[in-house]
Protein backbone atom coordinates (compact mmCIF):
# COMPACT_ATOMS: atom_id res chain seq x y z
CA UNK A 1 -56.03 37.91 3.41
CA UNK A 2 -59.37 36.27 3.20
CA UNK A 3 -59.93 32.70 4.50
CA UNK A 4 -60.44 31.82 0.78
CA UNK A 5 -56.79 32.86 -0.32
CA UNK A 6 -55.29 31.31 3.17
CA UNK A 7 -56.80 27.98 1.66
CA UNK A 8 -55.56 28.26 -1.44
CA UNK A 9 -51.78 29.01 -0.07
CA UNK A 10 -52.13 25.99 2.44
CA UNK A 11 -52.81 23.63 -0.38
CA UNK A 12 -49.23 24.98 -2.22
CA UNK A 13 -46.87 23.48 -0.77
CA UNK A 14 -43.83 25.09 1.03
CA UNK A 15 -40.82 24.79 -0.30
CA UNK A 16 -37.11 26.40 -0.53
CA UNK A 17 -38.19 28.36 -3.92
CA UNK A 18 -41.63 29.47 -2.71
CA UNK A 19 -39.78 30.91 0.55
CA UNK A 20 -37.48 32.91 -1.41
CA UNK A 21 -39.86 34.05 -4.03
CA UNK A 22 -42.17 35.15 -1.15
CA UNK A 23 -39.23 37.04 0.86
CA UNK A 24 -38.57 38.69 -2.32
CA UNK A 25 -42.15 40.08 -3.08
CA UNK A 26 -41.75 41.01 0.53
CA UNK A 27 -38.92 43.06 0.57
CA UNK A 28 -39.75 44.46 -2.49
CA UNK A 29 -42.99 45.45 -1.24
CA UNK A 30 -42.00 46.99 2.20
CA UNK A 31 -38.17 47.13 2.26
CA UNK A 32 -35.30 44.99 2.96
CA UNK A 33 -35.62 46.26 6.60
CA UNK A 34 -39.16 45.19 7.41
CA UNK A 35 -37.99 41.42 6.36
CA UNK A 36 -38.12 39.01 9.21
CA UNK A 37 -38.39 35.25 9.49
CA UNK A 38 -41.62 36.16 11.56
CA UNK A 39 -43.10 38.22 8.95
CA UNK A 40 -42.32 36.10 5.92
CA UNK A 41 -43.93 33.24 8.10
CA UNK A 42 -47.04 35.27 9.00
CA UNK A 43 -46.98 35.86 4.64
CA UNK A 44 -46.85 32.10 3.59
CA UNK A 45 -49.65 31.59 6.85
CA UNK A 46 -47.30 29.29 8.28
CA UNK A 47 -45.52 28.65 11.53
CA UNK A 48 -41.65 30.40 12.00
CA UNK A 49 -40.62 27.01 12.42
CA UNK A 50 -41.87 25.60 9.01
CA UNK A 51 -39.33 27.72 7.39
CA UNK A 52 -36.64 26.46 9.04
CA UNK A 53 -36.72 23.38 6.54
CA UNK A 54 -35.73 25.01 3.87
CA UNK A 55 -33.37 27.93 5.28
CA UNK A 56 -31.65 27.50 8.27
CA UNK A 57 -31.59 30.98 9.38
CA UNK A 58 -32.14 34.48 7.78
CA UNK A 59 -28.35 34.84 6.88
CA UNK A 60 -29.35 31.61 4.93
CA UNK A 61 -32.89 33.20 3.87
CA UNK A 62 -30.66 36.71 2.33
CA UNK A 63 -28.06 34.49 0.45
CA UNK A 64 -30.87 32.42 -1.30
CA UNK A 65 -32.24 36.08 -1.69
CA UNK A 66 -29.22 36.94 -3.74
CA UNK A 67 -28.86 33.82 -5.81
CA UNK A 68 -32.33 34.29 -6.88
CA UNK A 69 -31.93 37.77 -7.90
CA UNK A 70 -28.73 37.34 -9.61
CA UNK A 71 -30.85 34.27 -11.37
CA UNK A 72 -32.79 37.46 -12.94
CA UNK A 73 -30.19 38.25 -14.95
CA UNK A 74 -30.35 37.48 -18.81
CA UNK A 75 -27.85 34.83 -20.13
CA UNK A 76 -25.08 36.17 -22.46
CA UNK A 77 -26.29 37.29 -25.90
CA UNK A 78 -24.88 35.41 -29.20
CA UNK A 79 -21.88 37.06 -31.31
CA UNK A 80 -18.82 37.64 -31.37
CA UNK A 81 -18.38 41.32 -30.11
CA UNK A 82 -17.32 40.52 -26.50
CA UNK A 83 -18.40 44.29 -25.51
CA UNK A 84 -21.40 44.27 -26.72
CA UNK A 85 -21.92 40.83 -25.39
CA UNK A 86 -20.67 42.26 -21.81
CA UNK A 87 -22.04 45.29 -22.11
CA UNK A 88 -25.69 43.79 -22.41
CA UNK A 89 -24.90 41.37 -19.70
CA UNK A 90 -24.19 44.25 -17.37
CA UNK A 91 -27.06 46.44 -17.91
CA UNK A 92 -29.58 43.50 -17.64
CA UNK A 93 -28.35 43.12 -14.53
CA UNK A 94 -28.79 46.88 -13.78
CA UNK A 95 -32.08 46.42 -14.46
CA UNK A 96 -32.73 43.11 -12.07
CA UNK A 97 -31.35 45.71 -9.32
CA UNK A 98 -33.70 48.38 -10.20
CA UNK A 99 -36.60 45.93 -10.04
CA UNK A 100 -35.18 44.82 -6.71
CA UNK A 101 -33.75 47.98 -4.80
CA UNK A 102 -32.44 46.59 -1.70
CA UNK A 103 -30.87 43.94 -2.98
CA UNK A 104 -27.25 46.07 -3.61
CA UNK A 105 -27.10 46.23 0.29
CA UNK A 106 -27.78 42.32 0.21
CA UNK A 107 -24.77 41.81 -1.86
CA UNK A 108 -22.61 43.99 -0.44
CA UNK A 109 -23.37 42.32 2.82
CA UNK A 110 -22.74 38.42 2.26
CA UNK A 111 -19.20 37.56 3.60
CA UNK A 112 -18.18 35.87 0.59
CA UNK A 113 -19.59 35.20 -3.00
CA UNK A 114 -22.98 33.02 -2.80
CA UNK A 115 -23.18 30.01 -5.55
CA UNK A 116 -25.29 31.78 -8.25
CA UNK A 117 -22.93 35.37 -8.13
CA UNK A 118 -19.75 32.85 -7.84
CA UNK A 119 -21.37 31.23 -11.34
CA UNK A 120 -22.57 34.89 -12.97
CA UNK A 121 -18.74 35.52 -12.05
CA UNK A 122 -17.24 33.08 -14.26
CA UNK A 123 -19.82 33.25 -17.09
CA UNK A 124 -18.59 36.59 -17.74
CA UNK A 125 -14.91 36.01 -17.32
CA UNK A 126 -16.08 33.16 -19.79
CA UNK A 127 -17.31 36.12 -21.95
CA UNK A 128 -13.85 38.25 -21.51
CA UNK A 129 -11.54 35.10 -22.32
CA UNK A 130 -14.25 34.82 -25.27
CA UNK A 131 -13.30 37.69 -26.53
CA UNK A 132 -9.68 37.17 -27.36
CA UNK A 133 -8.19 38.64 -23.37
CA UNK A 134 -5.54 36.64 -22.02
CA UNK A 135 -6.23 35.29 -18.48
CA UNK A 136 -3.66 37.82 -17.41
CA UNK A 137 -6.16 40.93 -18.57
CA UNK A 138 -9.06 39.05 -17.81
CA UNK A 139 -7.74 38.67 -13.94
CA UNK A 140 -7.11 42.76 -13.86
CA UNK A 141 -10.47 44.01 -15.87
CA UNK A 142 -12.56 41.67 -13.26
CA UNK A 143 -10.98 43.77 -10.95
CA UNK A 144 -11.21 47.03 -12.56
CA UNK A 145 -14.90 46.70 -13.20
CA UNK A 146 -15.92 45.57 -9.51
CA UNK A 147 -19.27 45.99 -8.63
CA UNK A 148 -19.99 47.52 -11.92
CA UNK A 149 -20.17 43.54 -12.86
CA UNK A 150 -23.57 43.36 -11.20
CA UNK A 151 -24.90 46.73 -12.18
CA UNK A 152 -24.04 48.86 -9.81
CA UNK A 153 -21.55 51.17 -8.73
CA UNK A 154 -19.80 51.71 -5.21
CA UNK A 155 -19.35 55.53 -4.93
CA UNK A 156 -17.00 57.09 -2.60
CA UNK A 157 -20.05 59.15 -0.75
CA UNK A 158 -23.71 59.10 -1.26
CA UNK A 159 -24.50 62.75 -2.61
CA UNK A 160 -28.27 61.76 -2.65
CA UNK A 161 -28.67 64.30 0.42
CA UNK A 162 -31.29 67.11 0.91
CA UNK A 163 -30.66 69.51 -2.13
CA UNK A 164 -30.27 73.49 -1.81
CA UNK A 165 -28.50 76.18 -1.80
CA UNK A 166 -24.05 75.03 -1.38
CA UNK A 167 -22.75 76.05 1.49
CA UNK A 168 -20.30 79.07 1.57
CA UNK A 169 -18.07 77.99 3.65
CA UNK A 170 -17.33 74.56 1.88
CA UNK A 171 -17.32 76.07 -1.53
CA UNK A 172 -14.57 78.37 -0.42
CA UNK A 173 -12.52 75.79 1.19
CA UNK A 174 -12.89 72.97 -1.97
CA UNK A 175 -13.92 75.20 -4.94
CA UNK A 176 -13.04 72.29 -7.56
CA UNK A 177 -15.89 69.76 -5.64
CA UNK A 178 -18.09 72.57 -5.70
CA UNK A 179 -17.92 73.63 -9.35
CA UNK A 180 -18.69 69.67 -10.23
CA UNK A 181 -21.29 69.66 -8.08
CA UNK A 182 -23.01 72.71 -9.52
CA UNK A 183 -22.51 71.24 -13.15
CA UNK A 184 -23.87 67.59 -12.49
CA UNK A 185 -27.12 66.66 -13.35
CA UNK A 186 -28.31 63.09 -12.03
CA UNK A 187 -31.53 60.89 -12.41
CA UNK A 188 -32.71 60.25 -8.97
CA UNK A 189 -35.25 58.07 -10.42
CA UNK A 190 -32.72 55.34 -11.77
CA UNK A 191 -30.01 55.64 -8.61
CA UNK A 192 -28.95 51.94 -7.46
CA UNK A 193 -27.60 53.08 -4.00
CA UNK A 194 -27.20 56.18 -3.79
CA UNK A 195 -24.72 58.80 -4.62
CA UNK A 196 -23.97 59.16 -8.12
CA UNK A 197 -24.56 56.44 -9.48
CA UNK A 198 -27.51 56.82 -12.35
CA UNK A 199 -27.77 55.41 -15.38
CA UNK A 200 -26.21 58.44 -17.41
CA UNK A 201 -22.84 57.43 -14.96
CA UNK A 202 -23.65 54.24 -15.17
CA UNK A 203 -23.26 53.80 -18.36
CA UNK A 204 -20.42 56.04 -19.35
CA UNK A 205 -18.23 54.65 -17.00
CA UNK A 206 -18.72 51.41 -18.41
CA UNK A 207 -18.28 52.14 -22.23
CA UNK A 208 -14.73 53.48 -21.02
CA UNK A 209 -13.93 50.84 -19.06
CA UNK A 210 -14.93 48.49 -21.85
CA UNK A 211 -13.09 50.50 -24.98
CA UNK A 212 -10.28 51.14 -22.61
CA UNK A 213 -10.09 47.45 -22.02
CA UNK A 214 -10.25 46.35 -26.00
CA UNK A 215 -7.54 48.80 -26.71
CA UNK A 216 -5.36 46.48 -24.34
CA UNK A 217 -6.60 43.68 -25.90
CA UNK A 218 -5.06 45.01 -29.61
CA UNK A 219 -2.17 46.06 -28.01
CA UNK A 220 -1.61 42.61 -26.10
CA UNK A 221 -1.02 43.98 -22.89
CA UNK A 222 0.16 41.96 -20.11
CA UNK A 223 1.07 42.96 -16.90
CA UNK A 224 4.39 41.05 -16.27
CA UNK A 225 7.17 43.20 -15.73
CA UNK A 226 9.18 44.15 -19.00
CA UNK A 227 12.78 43.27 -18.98
C-alpha cells in the first residue's frame, strides 16, 4: 500500500460496516483461514484495538460476516407462483455463496441463527404461507429443505477427493456406490462445499422438493394424525 492510499483510508472513517466489508474482501481474497483480527487491522492500517469498537471479538467479527452475506441475497420477486418466487430466492442465494466461498463453513459454524439469516428465515416462510401452505406444511418443508434454504447443500461425505482409477476392493464390497459413482458427472467449478453438491444437484433436488411440496399443498396435507 503506498503512503498515498494509507492517507486516503485514514481519512474514511472506521466503522462497524467498513470492518465487515473489509473482512469480507479479505477472506474472499485469501481464505476464511488467513482471517484474523490482526490482519484485518493491519488491512484498514489501524490498531487491533480500534476494531474492538465495533466487534467485540472475532466470533462477533464472523456473525456480522454472515449477516452481511446473507444481506447479498435478492429480495423476493413479485407474483403469485410461490415456487417460482422461492425458487429464485434460493438460487440468488446460491449465487451470494459462490461469490463468497467460505462463507458455508461460517454458517454452519454460528451456534445459533444470527439476526439477518433469523430475518431471510421468515421472509421465506412469509413466501411459503404466501403461497396458500398451512403453517402446519410450512413448519415441515422448512425442515425438509434445510440448508438448501441458503443455497447450499449438506452432503453426507465430500466426494471432491483425488480422482482415478476405483478401487477393487471397495467396488467389490459396495458394487451399487460404485456403479453411481462411475455414472455421475459433477461441475467442480460450481461446488458450494464440497461433495456433490453442484449446481446440476443443486437444482434438481430443489425442483422436487418444491413440486413435491405443491402437490401437498393441492392435496391439503396436514400432518395431524388421522382418526
Amino acid at each position: 500500500m503506498t503512503r498515498e492510499e494509507a492517507t486516503r483510508k485514514q481519512r474514511i472513517p472506521l466503522n462497524r460496516d467498513r470492518v465487515l466489508r473489509a473482512a469480507i474482501a479479505l477472506a474472499d481474497a485469501t481464505g476464511i483461514d488467513a482471517l484474523s483480527m490482526r490482519r484485518l487491522a493491519q488491512e484498514l492500517d489501524v490498531v487491533p484495538m480500534a476494531l474492538y469498537k465495533h466487534v467485540a471479538n472475532k466470533e462477533e467479527l464472523l456473525d456480522g460476516m454472515a449477516d452481511a452475506v446473507v444481506g447479498e441475497i435478492d429480495p423476493p420477486a413479485a407474483g403469485p407462483d410461490w415456487q417460482r418466487v422461492v425458487r429464485g430466492r434460493i438460487l440468488s442465494a446460491r449465487r451470494v455463496l459462490l461469490r463468497h466461498p467460505w462463507a458455508v463453513r461460517v454458517i454452519e459454524s454460528r451456534t445459533g441463527p444470527t439476526p439477518a439469516v433469523l430475518a431471510y428465515l421468515d421472509s421465506m416462510a412469509g413466501s411459503f404461507r404466501n403461497g396458500g401452505l398451512s403453517p402446519d406444511l410450512t413448519h415441515h418443508v422448512m425442515h425438509a429443505m434445510g440448508s438448501r434454504l441458503l443455497g447450499f447443500s449438506q452432503e453426507l461425505f465430500d466426494t471432491s477427493g483425488p480422482s482415478g482409477p476405483p478401487d477393487r476392493g471397495l467396488v467389490a464390497r459396495y458394487p451399487n456406490i460404485a456403479e453411481l459413482a462411475a455414472t455421475a458427472a459433477h461441475d467442480g467449478g460450481s461446488t458450494v462445499g464440497g461433495g456433490c453438491d453442484d449446481q446440476f444437484e443443486f437444482e434438481f433436488a430443489l425442483d422436487l422438493l418444491l413440486d413435491g411440496f405443491e402437490n401437498l399443498r393441492r392435496r391439503g396435507w396436514t400432518s395431524a394424525r388421522k382418526a
